[in-house]
mmCIF file of C-alpha atoms in Angstrom:
data_model
loop_
_atom_site.group_PDB
_atom_site.id
_atom_site.type_symbol
_atom_site.label_atom_id
_atom_site.label_comp_id
_atom_site.label_asym_id
_atom_site.label_seq_id
_atom_site.Cartn_x
_atom_site.Cartn_y
_atom_site.Cartn_z
ATOM 1 C CA UNK A 189 0.982 -6.147 -13.490
ATOM 2 C CA UNK A 190 4.593 -5.604 -13.124
ATOM 3 C CA UNK A 191 6.289 -2.636 -11.452
ATOM 4 C CA UNK A 192 10.019 -3.305 -12.225
ATOM 5 C CA UNK A 193 12.132 -4.415 -15.115
ATOM 6 C CA UNK A 194 15.821 -4.242 -15.884
ATOM 7 C CA UNK A 195 18.273 -3.573 -18.691
ATOM 8 C CA UNK A 196 21.827 -2.582 -19.554
ATOM 9 C CA UNK A 197 22.622 0.777 -18.118
ATOM 10 C CA UNK A 198 24.901 3.226 -19.441
ATOM 11 C CA UNK A 199 25.886 6.755 -18.219
ATOM 12 C CA UNK A 200 23.772 6.345 -14.862
ATOM 13 C CA UNK A 201 25.482 7.215 -11.767
ATOM 14 C CA UNK A 202 22.689 8.196 -9.419
ATOM 15 C CA UNK A 203 19.037 7.313 -9.601
ATOM 16 C CA UNK A 204 17.172 9.303 -12.322
ATOM 17 C CA UNK A 205 13.393 10.139 -11.551
ATOM 18 C CA UNK A 206 11.185 11.537 -14.484
ATOM 19 C CA UNK A 207 8.149 10.927 -16.482
ATOM 20 C CA UNK A 208 7.847 8.393 -19.462
ATOM 21 C CA UNK A 209 7.080 9.737 -22.851
ATOM 22 C CA UNK A 210 6.923 8.103 -26.405
ATOM 23 C CA UNK A 211 6.632 11.407 -28.131
ATOM 24 C CA UNK A 212 10.082 12.408 -29.587
ATOM 25 C CA UNK A 213 8.833 15.887 -30.086
ATOM 26 C CA UNK A 214 8.427 16.691 -26.288
ATOM 27 C CA UNK A 215 12.248 17.340 -25.802
ATOM 28 C CA UNK A 216 11.679 18.040 -22.261
ATOM 29 C CA UNK A 217 14.623 17.478 -19.785
ATOM 30 C CA UNK A 218 11.879 16.168 -17.265
ATOM 31 C CA UNK A 219 10.952 13.128 -19.701
ATOM 32 C CA UNK A 220 12.482 9.614 -20.405
ATOM 33 C CA UNK A 221 11.911 8.820 -23.973
ATOM 34 C CA UNK A 222 10.986 5.366 -24.933
ATOM 35 C CA UNK A 223 12.270 4.189 -28.390
ATOM 36 C CA UNK A 224 12.571 1.289 -30.483
ATOM 37 C CA UNK A 225 15.705 2.697 -32.445
ATOM 38 C CA UNK A 226 17.545 5.999 -32.769
ATOM 39 C CA UNK A 227 16.047 8.016 -35.667
ATOM 40 C CA UNK A 228 17.655 11.382 -34.646
ATOM 41 C CA UNK A 229 20.573 11.847 -32.357
ATOM 42 C CA UNK A 230 19.990 15.668 -31.646
ATOM 43 C CA UNK A 231 16.388 14.999 -30.447
ATOM 44 C CA UNK A 232 17.287 11.780 -28.407
ATOM 45 C CA UNK A 233 20.091 13.517 -26.766
ATOM 46 C CA UNK A 234 17.578 16.344 -25.543
ATOM 47 C CA UNK A 235 15.832 14.037 -23.239
ATOM 48 C CA UNK A 236 16.827 13.322 -19.505
ATOM 49 C CA UNK A 237 17.401 9.554 -20.353
ATOM 50 C CA UNK A 238 16.512 6.821 -22.804
ATOM 51 C CA UNK A 239 14.816 3.590 -22.559
ATOM 52 C CA UNK A 240 14.949 0.901 -25.341
ATOM 53 C CA UNK A 241 14.429 -2.639 -25.875
ATOM 54 C CA UNK A 242 16.923 -2.797 -28.506
ATOM 55 C CA UNK A 243 20.650 -2.298 -28.404
ATOM 56 C CA UNK A 244 22.098 1.334 -28.135
ATOM 57 C CA UNK A 245 25.414 2.717 -28.884
ATOM 58 C CA UNK A 246 26.991 4.561 -25.807
ATOM 59 C CA UNK A 247 29.493 6.401 -28.256
ATOM 60 C CA UNK A 248 26.535 8.184 -30.083
ATOM 61 C CA UNK A 249 24.071 8.702 -27.583
ATOM 62 C CA UNK A 250 25.101 11.296 -24.887
ATOM 63 C CA UNK A 251 22.016 11.016 -22.718
ATOM 64 C CA UNK A 252 21.905 8.317 -20.043
ATOM 65 C CA UNK A 253 20.175 5.279 -21.240
ATOM 66 C CA UNK A 254 19.070 1.719 -20.573
ATOM 67 C CA UNK A 255 18.777 -0.691 -23.353
ATOM 68 C CA UNK A 256 18.057 -4.484 -23.993
ATOM 69 C CA UNK A 257 15.127 -4.212 -21.585
ATOM 70 C CA UNK A 258 12.946 -7.226 -21.939
ATOM 71 C CA UNK A 259 9.741 -5.357 -21.921
ATOM 72 C CA UNK A 260 8.431 -1.803 -21.733
ATOM 73 C CA UNK A 261 4.577 -2.314 -22.391
ATOM 74 C CA UNK A 262 3.827 -2.053 -18.676
ATOM 75 C CA UNK A 263 4.842 1.828 -18.952
ATOM 76 C CA UNK A 264 2.257 4.457 -20.094
ATOM 77 C CA UNK A 265 2.448 8.078 -21.197
ATOM 78 C CA UNK A 266 3.075 10.199 -17.875
ATOM 79 C CA UNK A 267 4.042 7.211 -15.813
ATOM 80 C CA UNK A 268 6.970 8.388 -13.332
ATOM 81 C CA UNK A 269 9.910 6.156 -13.043
ATOM 82 C CA UNK A 270 13.255 5.731 -11.392
ATOM 83 C CA UNK A 271 16.330 4.486 -13.264
ATOM 84 C CA UNK A 272 19.139 2.888 -11.319
ATOM 85 C CA UNK A 273 22.806 2.635 -11.968
ATOM 86 C CA UNK A 274 22.295 -1.087 -11.891
ATOM 87 C CA UNK A 275 19.831 -1.054 -14.779
ATOM 88 C CA UNK A 276 16.583 -1.724 -12.746
ATOM 89 C CA UNK A 277 13.767 0.449 -13.731
ATOM 90 C CA UNK A 278 10.976 0.959 -10.764
ATOM 91 C CA UNK A 279 7.789 2.325 -11.688
ATOM 92 C CA UNK A 280 7.091 4.838 -8.893
ATOM 93 C CA UNK A 281 3.842 6.358 -10.031
ATOM 94 C CA UNK A 282 1.340 5.133 -12.648
ATOM 95 C CA UNK A 283 -0.936 7.794 -14.446
ATOM 96 C CA UNK A 284 -3.806 5.568 -14.947
ATOM 97 C CA UNK A 285 -3.913 3.854 -11.572
ATOM 98 C CA UNK A 286 -5.761 4.773 -8.434
ATOM 99 C CA UNK A 287 -3.549 2.732 -6.113
ATOM 100 C CA UNK A 288 -0.113 4.520 -6.290
ATOM 101 C CA UNK A 289 1.953 4.637 -3.102
ATOM 102 C CA UNK A 290 5.122 6.125 -1.348
ATOM 103 C CA UNK A 291 7.212 3.395 0.254
ATOM 104 C CA UNK A 292 9.037 5.681 2.946
ATOM 105 C CA UNK A 293 10.993 3.164 4.701
ATOM 106 C CA UNK A 294 11.339 -0.654 5.053
ATOM 107 C CA UNK A 295 12.209 -0.234 8.912
ATOM 108 C CA UNK A 296 9.476 -1.078 11.338
ATOM 109 C CA UNK A 297 9.076 -1.346 15.104
ATOM 110 C CA UNK A 298 6.654 -4.413 14.808
ATOM 111 C CA UNK A 299 7.379 -7.735 13.273
ATOM 112 C CA UNK A 300 3.666 -8.930 12.488
ATOM 113 C CA UNK A 301 3.323 -12.650 11.875
ATOM 114 C CA UNK A 302 1.375 -11.681 8.675
ATOM 115 C CA UNK A 303 3.471 -8.829 7.227
ATOM 116 C CA UNK A 304 3.228 -8.953 3.670
ATOM 117 C CA UNK A 305 6.456 -6.870 3.308
ATOM 118 C CA UNK A 306 8.922 -7.967 6.130
ATOM 119 C CA UNK A 307 10.696 -5.092 7.781
ATOM 120 C CA UNK A 308 14.555 -4.681 7.064
ATOM 121 C CA UNK A 309 16.883 -3.258 9.699
ATOM 122 C CA UNK A 310 18.858 -0.691 7.528
ATOM 123 C CA UNK A 311 18.842 3.022 7.489
ATOM 124 C CA UNK A 312 17.151 3.815 4.210
ATOM 125 C CA UNK A 313 15.255 6.850 5.350
ATOM 126 C CA UNK A 314 17.499 9.495 3.999
ATOM 127 C CA UNK A 315 17.530 7.887 0.344
ATOM 128 C CA UNK A 316 13.998 7.236 0.334
ATOM 129 C CA UNK A 317 13.227 10.779 1.587
ATOM 130 C CA UNK A 318 15.277 11.907 -1.094
ATOM 131 C CA UNK A 319 13.489 9.776 -3.908
ATOM 132 C CA UNK A 320 10.052 10.579 -2.655
ATOM 133 C CA UNK A 321 10.580 14.348 -2.309
ATOM 134 C CA UNK A 322 11.589 14.377 -6.024
ATOM 135 C CA UNK A 323 8.724 12.217 -6.901
ATOM 136 C CA UNK A 324 5.893 14.291 -5.054
ATOM 137 C CA UNK A 325 7.159 17.362 -7.372
ATOM 138 C CA UNK A 326 6.211 15.202 -10.635
ATOM 139 C CA UNK A 327 3.071 13.737 -9.676
ATOM 140 C CA UNK A 328 0.052 15.647 -11.191
ATOM 141 C CA UNK A 329 -1.973 17.771 -9.361
ATOM 142 C CA UNK A 330 -5.289 16.171 -10.140
ATOM 143 C CA UNK A 331 -3.889 12.836 -8.483
ATOM 144 C CA UNK A 332 -6.941 11.561 -6.539
ATOM 145 C CA UNK A 333 -5.348 9.465 -3.843
ATOM 146 C CA UNK A 334 -1.933 8.363 -2.674
ATOM 147 C CA UNK A 335 -0.942 5.870 0.017
ATOM 148 C CA UNK A 336 2.048 6.442 2.410
ATOM 149 C CA UNK A 337 3.556 3.133 3.494
ATOM 150 C CA UNK A 338 6.582 1.342 4.859
ATOM 151 C CA UNK A 339 7.677 -0.185 7.028
ATOM 152 C CA UNK A 340 6.569 2.314 9.605
ATOM 153 C CA UNK A 341 6.343 5.712 8.220
ATOM 154 C CA UNK A 342 6.467 7.425 11.524
ATOM 155 C CA UNK A 343 9.867 6.191 12.055
ATOM 156 C CA UNK A 344 11.014 8.997 9.937
ATOM 157 C CA UNK A 345 10.843 11.071 12.960
ATOM 158 C CA UNK A 346 10.608 14.986 11.974
ATOM 159 C CA UNK A 347 11.145 13.837 8.366
ATOM 160 C CA UNK A 348 7.681 12.306 8.536
ATOM 161 C CA UNK A 349 6.071 15.937 9.191
ATOM 162 C CA UNK A 350 8.122 17.351 6.598
ATOM 163 C CA UNK A 351 6.851 14.687 4.044
ATOM 164 C CA UNK A 352 3.266 15.304 5.222
ATOM 165 C CA UNK A 353 3.800 18.961 4.734
ATOM 166 C CA UNK A 354 5.184 18.791 1.319
ATOM 167 C CA UNK A 355 2.361 16.358 0.085
ATOM 168 C CA UNK A 356 -0.376 18.672 1.339
ATOM 169 C CA UNK A 357 1.511 21.791 -0.015
ATOM 170 C CA UNK A 358 2.213 20.112 -3.512
ATOM 171 C CA UNK A 359 -1.157 17.894 -3.618
ATOM 172 C CA UNK A 360 -3.830 19.903 -1.734
ATOM 173 C CA UNK A 361 -6.833 17.931 -3.352
ATOM 174 C CA UNK A 362 -5.340 14.459 -3.226
ATOM 175 C CA UNK A 363 -6.908 12.010 -0.607
ATOM 176 C CA UNK A 364 -3.766 10.748 1.675
ATOM 177 C CA UNK A 365 -3.840 7.336 3.424
ATOM 178 C CA UNK A 366 -0.945 6.797 5.661
ATOM 179 C CA UNK A 367 -0.695 2.975 6.803
ATOM 180 C CA UNK A 368 0.694 3.053 10.363
ATOM 181 C CA UNK A 369 0.862 0.862 13.510
ATOM 182 C CA UNK A 370 0.036 4.030 15.418
ATOM 183 C CA UNK A 371 2.529 3.514 18.073
ATOM 184 C CA UNK A 372 4.519 6.440 17.601
ATOM 185 C CA UNK A 373 1.255 8.545 18.160
ATOM 186 C CA UNK A 374 1.230 7.339 21.752
ATOM 187 C CA UNK A 375 3.862 10.199 22.407
ATOM 188 C CA UNK A 376 1.537 13.438 22.674
ATOM 189 C CA UNK A 377 4.836 15.485 21.727
ATOM 190 C CA UNK A 378 4.724 13.660 18.380
ATOM 191 C CA UNK A 379 1.335 13.616 17.658
ATOM 192 C CA UNK A 380 0.828 17.371 18.448
ATOM 193 C CA UNK A 381 3.146 18.288 15.421
ATOM 194 C CA UNK A 382 0.115 17.263 13.324
ATOM 195 C CA UNK A 383 -1.821 20.303 14.531
ATOM 196 C CA UNK A 384 0.414 22.698 12.720
ATOM 197 C CA UNK A 385 -0.241 20.927 9.357
ATOM 198 C CA UNK A 386 -3.348 20.768 6.801
ATOM 199 C CA UNK A 387 -4.371 17.081 7.366
ATOM 200 C CA UNK A 388 -7.856 17.281 6.206
ATOM 201 C CA UNK A 389 -7.199 15.152 3.415
ATOM 202 C CA UNK A 390 -4.982 12.724 5.452
ATOM 203 C CA UNK A 391 -6.357 9.493 7.191
ATOM 204 C CA UNK A 392 -4.304 7.199 9.195
ATOM 205 C CA UNK A 393 -4.878 3.468 8.791
ATOM 206 C CA UNK A 394 -3.962 1.807 11.979
ATOM 207 C CA UNK A 395 -4.188 -1.858 12.687
ATOM 208 C CA UNK A 396 -6.026 -3.560 15.706
ATOM 209 C CA UNK A 397 -6.128 -7.156 16.052
ATOM 210 C CA UNK A 398 -7.924 -8.033 19.311
ATOM 211 C CA UNK A 399 -9.634 -6.465 22.295
ATOM 212 C CA UNK A 400 -7.104 -8.437 24.350
ATOM 213 C CA UNK A 401 -3.617 -6.819 24.732
ATOM 214 C CA UNK A 402 -1.685 -10.049 25.226
ATOM 215 C CA UNK A 403 -3.105 -11.241 21.765
ATOM 216 C CA UNK A 404 -2.553 -8.058 19.789
ATOM 217 C CA UNK A 405 1.057 -8.128 20.916
ATOM 218 C CA UNK A 406 1.693 -11.639 19.972
ATOM 219 C CA UNK A 407 0.300 -11.086 16.426
ATOM 220 C CA UNK A 408 2.474 -8.080 16.071
ATOM 221 C CA UNK A 409 5.540 -9.621 17.861
ATOM 222 C CA UNK A 410 6.036 -6.337 19.871
ATOM 223 C CA UNK A 411 5.702 -6.048 23.676
ATOM 224 C CA UNK A 412 3.242 -3.395 25.037
ATOM 225 C CA UNK A 413 2.167 -2.615 21.258
ATOM 226 C CA UNK A 414 -1.583 -2.734 22.291
ATOM 227 C CA UNK A 415 -1.289 -0.021 24.893
ATOM 228 C CA UNK A 416 0.738 2.211 22.832
ATOM 229 C CA UNK A 417 -1.545 1.797 19.963
ATOM 230 C CA UNK A 418 -4.595 2.688 21.946
ATOM 231 C CA UNK A 419 -2.947 5.710 23.243
ATOM 232 C CA UNK A 420 -1.965 6.834 19.833
ATOM 233 C CA UNK A 421 -5.620 6.492 18.646
ATOM 234 C CA UNK A 422 -6.793 8.563 21.450
ATOM 235 C CA UNK A 423 -4.050 11.018 20.860
ATOM 236 C CA UNK A 424 -4.802 11.229 17.205
ATOM 237 C CA UNK A 425 -8.705 11.924 17.925
ATOM 238 C CA UNK A 426 -7.643 14.626 20.308
ATOM 239 C CA UNK A 427 -5.571 16.186 17.622
ATOM 240 C CA UNK A 428 -8.652 15.818 15.207
ATOM 241 C CA UNK A 429 -7.133 13.404 12.912
ATOM 242 C CA UNK A 430 -9.072 10.934 10.765
ATOM 243 C CA UNK A 431 -8.633 7.442 11.650
ATOM 244 C CA UNK A 432 -9.414 4.052 9.921
ATOM 245 C CA UNK A 433 -9.162 0.681 11.725
ATOM 246 C CA UNK A 434 -7.503 -2.286 9.853
ATOM 247 C CA UNK A 435 -8.197 -5.782 11.268
ATOM 248 C CA UNK A 436 -6.507 -8.756 9.232
ATOM 249 C CA UNK A 437 -8.645 -11.980 9.301
ATOM 250 C CA UNK A 438 -6.706 -15.124 10.050
ATOM 251 C CA UNK A 439 -6.714 -18.013 12.811
ATOM 252 C CA UNK A 440 -5.547 -15.816 15.533
ATOM 253 C CA UNK A 441 -7.674 -12.956 15.025
ATOM 254 C CA UNK A 442 -11.109 -14.260 14.085
ATOM 255 C CA UNK A 443 -12.234 -16.056 17.233
ATOM 256 C CA UNK A 444 -12.760 -12.743 19.191
ATOM 257 C CA UNK A 445 -14.148 -10.487 16.296
ATOM 258 C CA UNK A 446 -17.497 -10.147 17.899
ATOM 259 C CA UNK A 447 -15.748 -8.851 21.211
ATOM 260 C CA UNK A 448 -13.501 -6.586 19.113
ATOM 261 C CA UNK A 449 -16.492 -5.061 17.579
ATOM 262 C CA UNK A 450 -17.986 -4.366 20.823
ATOM 263 C CA UNK A 451 -14.763 -3.044 22.216
ATOM 264 C CA UNK A 452 -14.356 -0.601 19.301
ATOM 265 C CA UNK A 453 -17.917 0.641 19.640
ATOM 266 C CA UNK A 454 -17.467 1.241 23.416
ATOM 267 C CA UNK A 455 -13.928 2.476 23.717
ATOM 268 C CA UNK A 456 -13.281 4.075 19.881
ATOM 269 C CA UNK A 457 -16.361 4.937 18.531
ATOM 270 C CA UNK A 458 -14.702 8.252 16.926
ATOM 271 C CA UNK A 459 -12.912 6.128 13.986
ATOM 272 C CA UNK A 460 -14.037 7.302 10.641
ATOM 273 C CA UNK A 461 -13.802 3.669 9.003
ATOM 274 C CA UNK A 462 -13.382 0.111 10.134
ATOM 275 C CA UNK A 463 -12.093 -2.474 7.465
ATOM 276 C CA UNK A 464 -11.861 -6.185 7.920
ATOM 277 C CA UNK A 465 -9.183 -7.652 5.501
ATOM 278 C CA UNK A 466 -8.387 -11.013 4.212
ATOM 279 C CA UNK A 467 -5.047 -12.592 4.504
ATOM 280 C CA UNK A 468 -2.370 -12.180 1.872
ATOM 281 C CA UNK A 469 -0.090 -15.093 1.277
ATOM 282 C CA UNK A 470 3.048 -13.016 1.058
ATOM 283 C CA UNK A 471 6.120 -12.050 3.044
ATOM 284 C CA UNK A 472 5.964 -13.741 6.407
ATOM 285 C CA UNK A 473 2.692 -15.364 5.983
ATOM 286 C CA UNK A 474 3.944 -18.436 4.433
ATOM 287 C CA UNK A 475 6.233 -19.181 7.190
ATOM 288 C CA UNK A 476 3.654 -18.814 9.864
ATOM 289 C CA UNK A 477 0.718 -20.437 7.879
ATOM 290 C CA UNK A 478 0.173 -23.238 10.508
ATOM 291 C CA UNK A 479 -0.587 -20.324 13.006
ATOM 292 C CA UNK A 480 -2.677 -18.359 10.716
ATOM 293 C CA UNK A 481 -4.449 -20.318 8.240
ATOM 294 C CA UNK A 482 -8.075 -20.664 8.360
ATOM 295 C CA UNK A 483 -10.392 -21.137 5.630
ATOM 296 C CA UNK A 484 -12.336 -17.773 5.424
ATOM 297 C CA UNK A 485 -15.494 -19.681 5.044
ATOM 298 C CA UNK A 486 -15.094 -21.095 8.436
ATOM 299 C CA UNK A 487 -15.133 -17.781 10.104
ATOM 300 C CA UNK A 488 -18.098 -16.257 8.498
ATOM 301 C CA UNK A 489 -20.156 -16.475 11.537
ATOM 302 C CA UNK A 490 -17.833 -14.516 13.705
ATOM 303 C CA UNK A 491 -17.292 -11.977 10.593
ATOM 304 C CA UNK A 492 -20.856 -11.521 10.168
ATOM 305 C CA UNK A 493 -21.784 -10.932 13.778
ATOM 306 C CA UNK A 494 -19.066 -8.165 14.237
ATOM 307 C CA UNK A 495 -19.826 -6.477 10.927
ATOM 308 C CA UNK A 496 -23.691 -6.369 11.631
ATOM 309 C CA UNK A 497 -23.005 -5.218 14.996
ATOM 310 C CA UNK A 498 -20.959 -2.158 14.024
ATOM 311 C CA UNK A 499 -23.383 -1.399 10.920
ATOM 312 C CA UNK A 500 -26.225 -1.359 13.063
ATOM 313 C CA UNK A 501 -24.748 1.303 15.270
ATOM 314 C CA UNK A 502 -23.949 3.446 12.404
ATOM 315 C CA UNK A 503 -20.225 2.841 12.138
ATOM 316 C CA UNK A 504 -18.619 2.831 8.679
ATOM 317 C CA UNK A 505 -17.639 -0.875 7.977
ATOM 318 C CA UNK A 506 -16.056 -2.562 4.904
ATOM 319 C CA UNK A 507 -14.749 -5.886 3.927
ATOM 320 C CA UNK A 508 -11.460 -6.032 1.792
ATOM 321 C CA UNK A 509 -9.734 -9.016 0.180
ATOM 322 C CA UNK A 510 -12.377 -11.858 0.369
ATOM 323 C CA UNK A 511 -14.113 -13.193 -2.482
ATOM 324 C CA UNK A 512 -18.210 -12.924 -2.368
ATOM 325 C CA UNK A 513 -18.842 -16.655 -2.749
ATOM 326 C CA UNK A 514 -17.423 -17.296 0.616
ATOM 327 C CA UNK A 515 -19.731 -14.562 2.335
ATOM 328 C CA UNK A 516 -23.410 -14.701 3.426
ATOM 329 C CA UNK A 517 -25.165 -12.600 0.895
ATOM 330 C CA UNK A 518 -26.238 -10.023 3.674
ATOM 331 C CA UNK A 519 -22.390 -9.054 3.762
ATOM 332 C CA UNK A 520 -21.927 -8.104 0.013
ATOM 333 C CA UNK A 521 -23.031 -4.518 0.675
ATOM 334 C CA UNK A 522 -19.967 -3.992 2.648
ATOM 335 C CA UNK A 523 -17.393 -5.396 0.183
ATOM 336 C CA UNK A 524 -14.883 -3.207 -1.724
ATOM 337 C CA UNK A 525 -12.642 -4.084 -4.457
ATOM 338 C CA UNK A 526 -9.427 -3.566 -2.723
ATOM 339 C CA UNK A 527 -6.728 -5.658 -3.977
ATOM 340 C CA UNK A 528 -3.985 -3.689 -5.677
ATOM 341 C CA UNK A 529 -4.257 -4.161 -9.547
ATOM 342 C CA UNK A 530 -0.904 -5.525 -9.720
ATOM 343 C CA UNK A 531 -1.604 -8.282 -7.183
ATOM 344 C CA UNK A 532 -5.174 -9.063 -8.324
ATOM 345 C CA UNK A 533 -6.324 -12.237 -9.921
ATOM 346 C CA UNK A 534 -9.335 -14.322 -10.580
ATOM 347 C CA UNK A 535 -9.461 -18.105 -10.608
ATOM 348 C CA UNK A 536 -10.602 -20.304 -13.659
ATOM 349 C CA UNK A 537 -13.777 -20.980 -11.725
ATOM 350 C CA UNK A 538 -14.603 -17.336 -11.474
ATOM 351 C CA UNK A 539 -15.121 -17.121 -15.507
ATOM 352 C CA UNK A 540 -18.845 -18.164 -15.417
ATOM 353 C CA UNK A 541 -19.521 -16.276 -11.921
ATOM 354 C CA UNK A 542 -22.373 -13.678 -12.380
ATOM 355 C CA UNK A 543 -20.842 -11.407 -9.696
ATOM 356 C CA UNK A 544 -17.288 -11.416 -10.894
ATOM 357 C CA UNK A 545 -17.635 -7.603 -11.749
ATOM 358 C CA UNK A 546 -18.559 -6.894 -8.130
ATOM 359 C CA UNK A 547 -16.015 -9.318 -6.810
ATOM 360 C CA UNK A 548 -12.635 -8.069 -5.502
ATOM 361 C CA UNK A 549 -11.072 -11.647 -6.550
ATOM 362 C CA UNK A 550 -7.910 -12.997 -5.055
ATOM 363 C CA UNK A 551 -4.331 -11.946 -4.238
ATOM 364 C CA UNK A 552 -2.075 -13.611 -6.722
ATOM 365 C CA UNK A 553 -0.304 -15.230 -3.818
ATOM 366 C CA UNK A 554 -3.511 -16.762 -2.721
ATOM 367 C CA UNK A 555 -3.372 -19.599 -5.269
ATOM 368 C CA UNK A 556 -0.614 -21.277 -2.733
ATOM 369 C CA UNK A 557 -3.723 -21.735 -0.260
ATOM 370 C CA UNK A 558 -7.242 -21.385 -1.592
ATOM 371 C CA UNK A 559 -10.569 -21.920 0.171
ATOM 372 C CA UNK A 560 -12.259 -25.388 -0.628
ATOM 373 C CA UNK A 561 -15.486 -23.472 -0.997
ATOM 374 C CA UNK A 562 -14.739 -21.117 -4.026
ATOM 375 C CA UNK A 563 -17.845 -21.596 -6.318
ATOM 376 C CA UNK A 564 -19.138 -19.598 -9.380
ATOM 377 C CA UNK A 565 -22.090 -17.690 -8.150
#
């Protein structure tokens, strides 16, 4: 699944955000028409913009357009896209997907060793806030769920709360999942601003990689991050916010999983969900593979002990991003098919597996480093 393509742009001087249609009778200024060739100039010029895999004549077509695009099959009716002056076409929202997200900034105050989208030190917040504000107004009201991600979303400052307010007002029935390192919530004045908002549909996904502060700080490459995150978790709980803990599994984090599970139960039992997540071989991970890589098969003892400890005490536990064939069968009940559809693959060996429909498969990037223990069940 691709989320970006490119063609030859004409008449586009700033980003255009609108919904895709292939119906020439829509004639809606909020629509971008996909055509093979121009049949009626009057109809074509009534749309916000035009997309075509063929050649278009800028002298005939008055609407902005992008032509000579290699493919458009990935776009469905109602998808929301952004056309850029460069000719790049970004898919912002997919009508048929449950895995849509808002990328609110690429800046971050951590620098995790296994970050799949390494932070960029540039002020992109005003630009992305404008894009996301326009996007939210076009998202269907029946959108089931939406992720807010970065970078670190809380670096928006006051604009973060404006964005949450807009989302909860425009999409009151949508489940919102905000991925954050939680450090900004260590400041009570920051966290208290959530109390004025309707956040009943909002959950904060916060990473915690160890019960030992120095190890957590090393993994996220930020001094005092553990203490800030823990304080942030307590402040979020005091503000009656929903919290998910996210634990990425790699060589540095797996040895103390049983101790981390006990630490969570003793110190932060108020979290709504705990998820143990397989490593994505993207971003910084390939450069730090010597520090991070461990065959998942080799940490199943620690993972099983941690998961079963928490589950036995009534805590809501899940396992993401790990194929079933690497896990003891007792852990299968905790698995979720969590890998985003545009990243998700199965190996050739999986074709004859009886559990394929229940298994989450692999990240596409995983073919660079695969467990030696993959088998068809």
